[in-house]
Each structure stands twice: as C-alpha cells, then as structure tokens.
Amino acid sequence: MRSLGVRILLLVLLLGLLASGCGAEEPSASGLSSCPKYATGFGLEYLADGCRVVTDGEARQLLLVPRGHKVPEAYRHLPVVHTPVRRVVVASTTTAALLRPLEELESIIAVTTDREHWYIPEVRIGLEEGRIRLVGNDMGPLDYEAVLELNPDLVFIYTGSPEDLQKLKKLEELKIPVAVDNSHRENHPLGRVEWVKFLAAFYGKEDRAEQYFQRVVENTEAVTRAVAGATSRPRVLWGLIYQGEVYVPAGDSYVAKMIGMAGGDYLFKDLGGTGSATVSLEEFYRRGLEAEVFISSTLPNYGTTSIAKLVEQEKRLADLPVIRAGRVWCFQPWYYQSIDKADEMFADLAAIFHPDLFREVELKHHMKLPATDR
C-alpha cells in the first residue's frame, strides 16, 4: 500500500481515453445491443452457440465459451475463458463495485486491497473470514505464486501505468486468464457504469446488466430534466490540494460532465483535456472567488474532516466567500467504491447545487464539511 497521498492522487489522476470501439452491430440472441451507448473502451460481439468475443480495456480480444461447449474453429487463435466464471481475482475496487448489481460478489476469491480499505461489506467480511485472500499490495505487485495456487477462472485487472502493463504481461506468460477493466478511463460518467455490461458477459448476465444500466440511465435523466428547469446554475469549484499542487478535473472529464448534468457551472470547464490537470494556487484562488459551491475531492478518512482542516492545507482558502459561507462538501469514504451508484451521485450533486428542487434528497455519497472538528 502506498501512502494515502499517493493513493488519493492516483484515484484523481486516472487519465486517458481508449480508442477501441464497438466490436459489432449485430444484436444478441436476447435482443441486446452489443454496442455500448456511452462507454468507448470495450466491445462485445455475439457468436453462435452462446459464444462471445469481448474486447477488453487493452484492446485484447477474448473468446468466451459456455462451459461444455466446443471452441469455434474460426476463433481458436483467441484466449479462451469458459463461462460463467465462478472464481475471480479482482485488482480494482471499482470492478468489485460493478459486480454488486450483478450479484456476483461471491465469485471474488482474491483482491489486492487490504481489509481496512474496503467499504463493500461482502468483500470486507470475506477477507475477515478468510474466504477472500489478499494477493497483492494495492497498486504494487501481484503475488503471482498465490494467484497460481488459487487457480482462478479469471483475473480482472486495470491498466494505467507501465507497471500495470507488466502485470498483464506476466499473467499472460503464466497462462492465467486475465481481462482488463478500464472503466476508469471513460470520460462520460455513464460510460464508467456501462462497463457492467463487459463484466456481465463473463457471467452470462447481460440481461441483468442491461436492466440495471437502463435504470441508472433513467434515474440520471430524471435528475437532468429536473435541473433543466432551474433558474440559475451555481458556480462550482472542485479540486484537491496536495503538497502545494492543485488538481482539478479537466473540462472534458467525466467529473466536469457530472457537474454540468447535475445543474452546476464548473469554474474550470474551459480547461482542455480529460482526466485531471494541475493549476496554480493563484489560479485556483482567483476563480474560487466566484464559487458558490466547493467540492473538495478528498475523503474524511484521509484527514479532511472539517473546513478548518481543509484550510490548513492552504491558508488563502479561508478568504474565499464559499469557504466563509460554509458551502463545502467532500466525498464519503466509500465514494470510490460506489461507481455502480452513479445515479445516486447525480442526485447528491443536484441536491447540493439546487437544494430547493431536491428538498427530500438525503446525501449518500457526499458530506457537508463542518466548520471545525468537534
């Protein structure tokens, strides 16, 4: 486990955009489209006899073959995964979160995040009871020997660094089935959630995934329709200060889109690019003078428990009107393990931006920071 600062930063600095697109236009036997609507980083093609070809986050193609079925001759050159998978290793907490609506958390036999950092009860309890093993050190190396011993049906990993690619290469060398879930690279908030369809293919649960995803989309659209009638859009400051650097979402990032969809006016929406970007403290302060809402992209369990604690990071923040008005929110500890609840996150943001329109909403994934620690 790296330091908490690095941990936060790596959560914030997940960058990039995959180029791989839809693998097929042909609908499945169940009538589901194989082309993602919002996601850009995976593909899914349906073949005869229940087989599928998935394209993962590194543009690798895998052949999914139902157990007991023959491998199609024309696809023998592809790595084969027999489905449904029953025993998986999960290297990302977000992958686990997307297995939750599929009701497949019980398939997890190993993870790389230690027990105290899990907010998904099924995984945390599994680690406590020994049903789930720790086979790595978060963003550090995998324990390949332990993974081999477990003999999983599949390892879900993510990539974003040269070290991650080395893990992928090593797993391939060891002939351990592996698939890359790069939902974190999507630049649309619903695109990140749509990776549930990618995971569902390995369990033969595309219908469940489609129903769940459609519900998230509909709930999100209900929020965007509600805020469309608002008479104003509050100016939103969003960022993280760490060791003198300020990290903010870029203008084409999924966060910037979330702010706009929830009825906010993001103060750095003109900042080009995806993922996150650094700006000077002076620029952050200058634009922050206009803010009506401040979302500090931090977690209380990492020390930001009050506005006073936040101001300790940079004294000049105390002069911002939004700080003096106490209109500051941060993430709940489980925020990054709630990707499957994007519709609730939208509802949170809309309620923060437009409290008059959402009087009944109780925040689930954000919390308002108190002035001081009690």
mmCIF file of C-alpha atoms in Angstrom, residues 129-347:
data_model
loop_
_atom_site.group_PDB
_atom_site.id
_atom_site.type_symbol
_atom_site.label_atom_id
_atom_site.label_comp_id
_atom_site.label_asym_id
_atom_site.label_seq_id
_atom_site.Cartn_x
_atom_site.Cartn_y
_atom_site.Cartn_z
ATOM 1 C CA GLU A 129 -13.345 -14.840 7.342
ATOM 2 C CA GLY A 130 -10.553 -15.959 5.026
ATOM 3 C CA ARG A 131 -12.859 -16.749 2.108
ATOM 4 C CA ILE A 132 -11.148 -13.990 0.152
ATOM 5 C CA ARG A 133 -7.354 -13.764 0.040
ATOM 6 C CA LEU A 134 -5.108 -10.772 -0.328
ATOM 7 C CA VAL A 135 -2.826 -11.463 -3.301
ATOM 8 C CA GLY A 136 -1.054 -8.182 -3.740
ATOM 9 C CA ASN A 137 -0.406 -4.790 -2.356
ATOM 10 C CA ASP A 138 -2.961 -2.426 -3.812
ATOM 11 C CA MET A 139 -1.148 -0.621 -6.618
ATOM 12 C CA GLY A 140 2.027 -2.647 -6.006
ATOM 13 C CA PRO A 141 2.954 -6.021 -7.491
ATOM 14 C CA LEU A 142 0.703 -9.038 -7.622
ATOM 15 C CA ASP A 143 1.579 -12.172 -5.668
ATOM 16 C CA TYR A 144 1.712 -14.365 -8.753
ATOM 17 C CA GLU A 145 2.511 -17.504 -6.774
ATOM 18 C CA ALA A 146 -0.635 -17.021 -4.683
ATOM 19 C CA VAL A 147 -2.712 -16.381 -7.793
ATOM 20 C CA LEU A 148 -1.392 -19.556 -9.406
ATOM 21 C CA GLU A 149 -2.202 -21.507 -6.266
ATOM 22 C CA LEU A 150 -5.785 -20.228 -6.301
ATOM 23 C CA ASN A 151 -6.201 -21.246 -9.955
ATOM 24 C CA PRO A 152 -8.929 -18.651 -10.678
ATOM 25 C CA ASP A 153 -11.202 -18.742 -13.699
ATOM 26 C CA LEU A 154 -10.204 -15.150 -14.419
ATOM 27 C CA VAL A 155 -8.246 -12.188 -13.078
ATOM 28 C CA PHE A 156 -9.736 -8.736 -13.602
ATOM 29 C CA ILE A 157 -7.063 -6.052 -13.658
ATOM 30 C CA TYR A 158 -6.883 -2.446 -14.804
ATOM 31 C CA THR A 159 -4.104 -0.596 -16.582
ATOM 32 C CA GLY A 160 -2.870 2.956 -16.490
ATOM 33 C CA SER A 161 0.857 2.698 -15.880
ATOM 34 C CA PRO A 162 3.847 0.723 -17.198
ATOM 35 C CA GLU A 163 3.736 -1.354 -14.023
ATOM 36 C CA ASP A 164 0.147 -2.340 -14.757
ATOM 37 C CA LEU A 165 1.125 -3.450 -18.246
ATOM 38 C CA GLN A 166 3.901 -5.552 -16.750
ATOM 39 C CA LYS A 167 1.311 -7.300 -14.567
ATOM 40 C CA LEU A 168 -0.775 -8.023 -17.637
ATOM 41 C CA LYS A 169 2.220 -9.415 -19.498
ATOM 42 C CA LYS A 170 3.236 -11.580 -16.555
ATOM 43 C CA LEU A 171 -0.261 -13.038 -16.154
ATOM 44 C CA GLU A 172 -0.307 -13.846 -19.855
ATOM 45 C CA GLU A 173 3.104 -15.524 -19.562
ATOM 46 C CA LEU A 174 1.788 -17.636 -16.693
ATOM 47 C CA LYS A 175 -1.257 -18.633 -18.783
ATOM 48 C CA ILE A 176 -3.609 -17.178 -16.195
ATOM 49 C CA PRO A 177 -6.832 -15.936 -17.841
ATOM 50 C CA VAL A 178 -6.943 -12.162 -17.499
ATOM 51 C CA ALA A 179 -9.256 -9.382 -18.647
ATOM 52 C CA VAL A 180 -8.674 -5.640 -18.407
ATOM 53 C CA ASP A 181 -11.449 -3.500 -16.898
ATOM 54 C CA ASN A 182 -10.544 0.107 -17.677
ATOM 55 C CA SER A 183 -13.809 1.746 -16.724
ATOM 56 C CA HIS A 184 -11.766 4.471 -15.010
ATOM 57 C CA ARG A 185 -10.642 5.777 -18.395
ATOM 58 C CA GLU A 186 -14.111 6.652 -19.586
ATOM 59 C CA ASN A 187 -14.910 10.337 -19.944
ATOM 60 C CA HIS A 188 -18.634 10.063 -19.513
ATOM 61 C CA PRO A 189 -19.982 9.168 -16.062
ATOM 62 C CA LEU A 190 -22.482 6.723 -17.547
ATOM 63 C CA GLY A 191 -19.714 5.219 -19.669
ATOM 64 C CA ARG A 192 -17.929 4.207 -16.492
ATOM 65 C CA VAL A 193 -21.048 2.438 -15.241
ATOM 66 C CA GLU A 194 -21.684 0.805 -18.594
ATOM 67 C CA TRP A 195 -18.659 -1.406 -18.052
ATOM 68 C CA VAL A 196 -21.047 -3.555 -16.053
ATOM 69 C CA LYS A 197 -22.020 -4.998 -19.446
ATOM 70 C CA PHE A 198 -18.406 -6.013 -20.069
ATOM 71 C CA LEU A 199 -18.249 -7.816 -16.728
ATOM 72 C CA ALA A 200 -21.685 -9.349 -17.208
ATOM 73 C CA ALA A 201 -20.539 -11.139 -20.364
ATOM 74 C CA PHE A 202 -18.190 -13.292 -18.276
ATOM 75 C CA TYR A 203 -21.128 -14.371 -16.107
ATOM 76 C CA GLY A 204 -23.742 -14.692 -18.844
ATOM 77 C CA LYS A 205 -25.755 -11.957 -17.151
ATOM 78 C CA GLU A 206 -26.153 -9.420 -19.927
ATOM 79 C CA ASP A 207 -29.907 -9.160 -19.394
ATOM 80 C CA ARG A 208 -29.469 -8.267 -15.731
ATOM 81 C CA ALA A 209 -26.744 -5.774 -16.628
ATOM 82 C CA GLU A 210 -28.905 -4.132 -19.271
ATOM 83 C CA GLN A 211 -31.851 -3.766 -16.887
ATOM 84 C CA TYR A 212 -29.655 -2.340 -14.154
ATOM 85 C CA PHE A 213 -27.873 0.056 -16.509
ATOM 86 C CA GLN A 214 -31.132 1.285 -18.020
ATOM 87 C CA ARG A 215 -32.427 2.043 -14.523
ATOM 88 C CA VAL A 216 -29.297 4.090 -13.759
ATOM 89 C CA VAL A 217 -29.707 5.991 -17.034
ATOM 90 C CA GLU A 218 -33.377 6.699 -16.380
ATOM 91 C CA ASN A 219 -32.698 7.904 -12.830
ATOM 92 C CA THR A 220 -29.911 10.133 -14.114
ATOM 93 C CA GLU A 221 -32.072 11.544 -16.877
ATOM 94 C CA ALA A 222 -34.780 12.339 -14.325
ATOM 95 C CA VAL A 223 -32.247 14.436 -12.430
ATOM 96 C CA THR A 224 -31.043 16.251 -15.535
ATOM 97 C CA ARG A 225 -34.644 17.029 -16.531
ATOM 98 C CA ALA A 226 -35.351 18.430 -13.070
ATOM 99 C CA VAL A 227 -32.331 20.740 -13.048
ATOM 100 C CA ALA A 228 -33.034 21.875 -16.602
ATOM 101 C CA GLY A 229 -35.853 23.963 -15.175
ATOM 102 C CA ALA A 230 -33.678 25.710 -12.612
ATOM 103 C CA THR A 231 -33.432 29.470 -12.944
ATOM 104 C CA SER A 232 -29.700 29.512 -12.243
ATOM 105 C CA ARG A 233 -26.656 27.245 -12.221
ATOM 106 C CA PRO A 234 -24.368 27.681 -9.197
ATOM 107 C CA ARG A 235 -20.703 28.211 -9.922
ATOM 108 C CA VAL A 236 -18.803 25.132 -8.736
ATOM 109 C CA LEU A 237 -15.210 24.866 -7.555
ATOM 110 C CA TRP A 238 -13.926 21.266 -7.465
ATOM 111 C CA GLY A 239 -10.402 20.196 -6.618
ATOM 112 C CA LEU A 240 -7.731 18.741 -4.400
ATOM 113 C CA ILE A 241 -4.699 20.443 -2.896
ATOM 114 C CA TYR A 242 -1.770 18.146 -2.190
ATOM 115 C CA GLN A 243 1.736 19.215 -1.248
ATOM 116 C CA GLY A 244 1.290 22.631 -2.785
ATOM 117 C CA GLU A 245 -0.168 21.372 -6.057
ATOM 118 C CA VAL A 246 -3.794 21.843 -7.057
ATOM 119 C CA TYR A 247 -5.529 19.114 -9.050
ATOM 120 C CA VAL A 248 -8.831 19.846 -10.779
ATOM 121 C CA PRO A 249 -10.936 17.909 -13.276
ATOM 122 C CA ALA A 250 -10.224 18.879 -16.882
ATOM 123 C CA GLY A 251 -13.037 20.349 -18.934
ATOM 124 C CA ASP A 252 -13.753 17.145 -20.873
ATOM 125 C CA SER A 253 -13.510 14.820 -17.881
ATOM 126 C CA TYR A 254 -16.347 12.726 -16.534
ATOM 127 C CA VAL A 255 -16.398 14.909 -13.425
ATOM 128 C CA ALA A 256 -16.902 18.082 -15.455
ATOM 129 C CA LYS A 257 -19.756 16.339 -17.263
ATOM 130 C CA MET A 258 -21.290 15.250 -13.965
ATOM 131 C CA ILE A 259 -21.259 18.822 -12.692
ATOM 132 C CA GLY A 260 -22.977 20.101 -15.817
ATOM 133 C CA MET A 261 -25.534 17.279 -15.908
ATOM 134 C CA ALA A 262 -26.399 17.936 -12.252
ATOM 135 C CA GLY A 263 -27.027 21.614 -12.951
ATOM 136 C CA GLY A 264 -23.754 23.199 -11.911
ATOM 137 C CA ASP A 265 -21.485 25.669 -13.707
ATOM 138 C CA TYR A 266 -17.956 24.307 -13.378
ATOM 139 C CA LEU A 267 -15.398 27.065 -12.959
ATOM 140 C CA PHE A 268 -12.680 25.184 -14.872
ATOM 141 C CA LYS A 269 -14.883 23.924 -17.705
ATOM 142 C CA ASP A 270 -12.644 25.704 -20.205
ATOM 143 C CA LEU A 271 -9.617 23.680 -19.123
ATOM 144 C CA GLY A 272 -8.874 21.388 -22.061
ATOM 145 C CA GLY A 273 -8.315 17.671 -21.810
ATOM 146 C CA THR A 274 -9.661 14.701 -19.911
ATOM 147 C CA GLY A 275 -8.853 13.258 -16.512
ATOM 148 C CA SER A 276 -7.355 15.805 -14.152
ATOM 149 C CA ALA A 277 -4.981 18.711 -14.561
ATOM 150 C CA THR A 278 -2.851 20.876 -12.334
ATOM 151 C CA VAL A 279 -3.400 24.584 -11.915
ATOM 152 C CA SER A 280 -1.579 27.133 -9.824
ATOM 153 C CA LEU A 281 -2.783 28.018 -6.363
ATOM 154 C CA GLU A 282 -3.193 31.568 -7.582
ATOM 155 C CA GLU A 283 -5.491 30.494 -10.428
ATOM 156 C CA PHE A 284 -7.468 28.196 -8.144
ATOM 157 C CA TYR A 285 -7.910 31.035 -5.683
ATOM 158 C CA ARG A 286 -8.765 33.605 -8.369
ATOM 159 C CA ARG A 287 -11.534 31.500 -9.868
ATOM 160 C CA GLY A 288 -12.572 30.286 -6.435
ATOM 161 C CA LEU A 289 -13.579 33.823 -5.533
ATOM 162 C CA GLU A 290 -16.630 33.319 -7.765
ATOM 163 C CA ALA A 291 -17.587 29.902 -6.377
ATOM 164 C CA GLU A 292 -20.949 29.254 -4.775
ATOM 165 C CA VAL A 293 -20.231 25.570 -4.077
ATOM 166 C CA PHE A 294 -16.878 23.944 -3.292
ATOM 167 C CA ILE A 295 -16.492 20.178 -3.705
ATOM 168 C CA SER A 296 -13.219 19.122 -2.122
ATOM 169 C CA SER A 297 -12.302 15.864 -3.853
ATOM 170 C CA THR A 298 -11.000 14.343 -0.651
ATOM 171 C CA LEU A 299 -12.138 11.757 1.856
ATOM 172 C CA PRO A 300 -12.678 12.373 5.578
ATOM 173 C CA ASN A 301 -10.785 9.203 6.473
ATOM 174 C CA TYR A 302 -7.719 10.786 4.881
ATOM 175 C CA GLY A 303 -7.821 13.767 7.207
ATOM 176 C CA THR A 304 -10.193 16.290 5.630
ATOM 177 C CA THR A 305 -12.784 16.210 8.365
ATOM 178 C CA SER A 306 -13.698 19.900 8.535
ATOM 179 C CA ILE A 307 -13.323 23.211 6.746
ATOM 180 C CA ALA A 308 -10.674 24.124 9.313
ATOM 181 C CA LYS A 309 -8.658 21.048 8.296
ATOM 182 C CA LEU A 310 -9.093 21.951 4.648
ATOM 183 C CA VAL A 311 -7.828 25.462 5.202
ATOM 184 C CA GLU A 312 -4.744 24.071 6.951
ATOM 185 C CA GLN A 313 -3.642 22.845 3.511
ATOM 186 C CA GLU A 314 -3.699 26.383 2.103
ATOM 187 C CA LYS A 315 -4.362 29.377 4.324
ATOM 188 C CA ARG A 316 -5.569 31.567 1.462
ATOM 189 C CA LEU A 317 -8.647 29.378 1.091
ATOM 190 C CA ALA A 318 -10.011 30.956 4.263
ATOM 191 C CA ASP A 319 -10.657 34.169 2.323
ATOM 192 C CA LEU A 320 -12.897 32.543 -0.276
ATOM 193 C CA PRO A 321 -16.551 33.558 0.132
ATOM 194 C CA VAL A 322 -17.653 29.953 -0.415
ATOM 195 C CA ILE A 323 -15.459 28.880 2.497
ATOM 196 C CA ARG A 324 -16.746 31.644 4.754
ATOM 197 C CA ALA A 325 -20.315 30.669 3.832
ATOM 198 C CA GLY A 326 -19.596 27.047 4.763
ATOM 199 C CA ARG A 327 -20.746 25.689 1.406
ATOM 200 C CA VAL A 328 -18.080 22.980 1.230
ATOM 201 C CA TRP A 329 -18.604 19.256 0.638
ATOM 202 C CA CYS A 330 -16.262 16.272 0.340
ATOM 203 C CA PHE A 331 -16.663 12.594 -0.546
ATOM 204 C CA GLN A 332 -17.843 9.890 1.795
ATOM 205 C CA PRO A 333 -15.207 7.201 2.494
ATOM 206 C CA TRP A 334 -16.987 4.728 0.180
ATOM 207 C CA TYR A 335 -17.227 7.191 -2.748
ATOM 208 C CA TYR A 336 -14.713 5.427 -4.981
ATOM 209 C CA GLN A 337 -16.349 2.065 -4.339
ATOM 210 C CA SER A 338 -19.765 3.292 -5.454
ATOM 211 C CA ILE A 339 -19.332 3.505 -9.224
ATOM 212 C CA ASP A 340 -22.408 1.305 -9.561
ATOM 213 C CA LYS A 341 -24.474 4.015 -7.833
ATOM 214 C CA ALA A 342 -23.784 6.838 -10.239
ATOM 215 C CA ASP A 343 -27.455 7.818 -10.264
ATOM 216 C CA GLU A 344 -27.275 8.426 -6.513
ATOM 217 C CA MET A 345 -24.153 10.535 -7.008
ATOM 218 C CA PHE A 346 -26.016 12.650 -9.553
ATOM 219 C CA ALA A 347 -28.880 13.059 -7.109
#
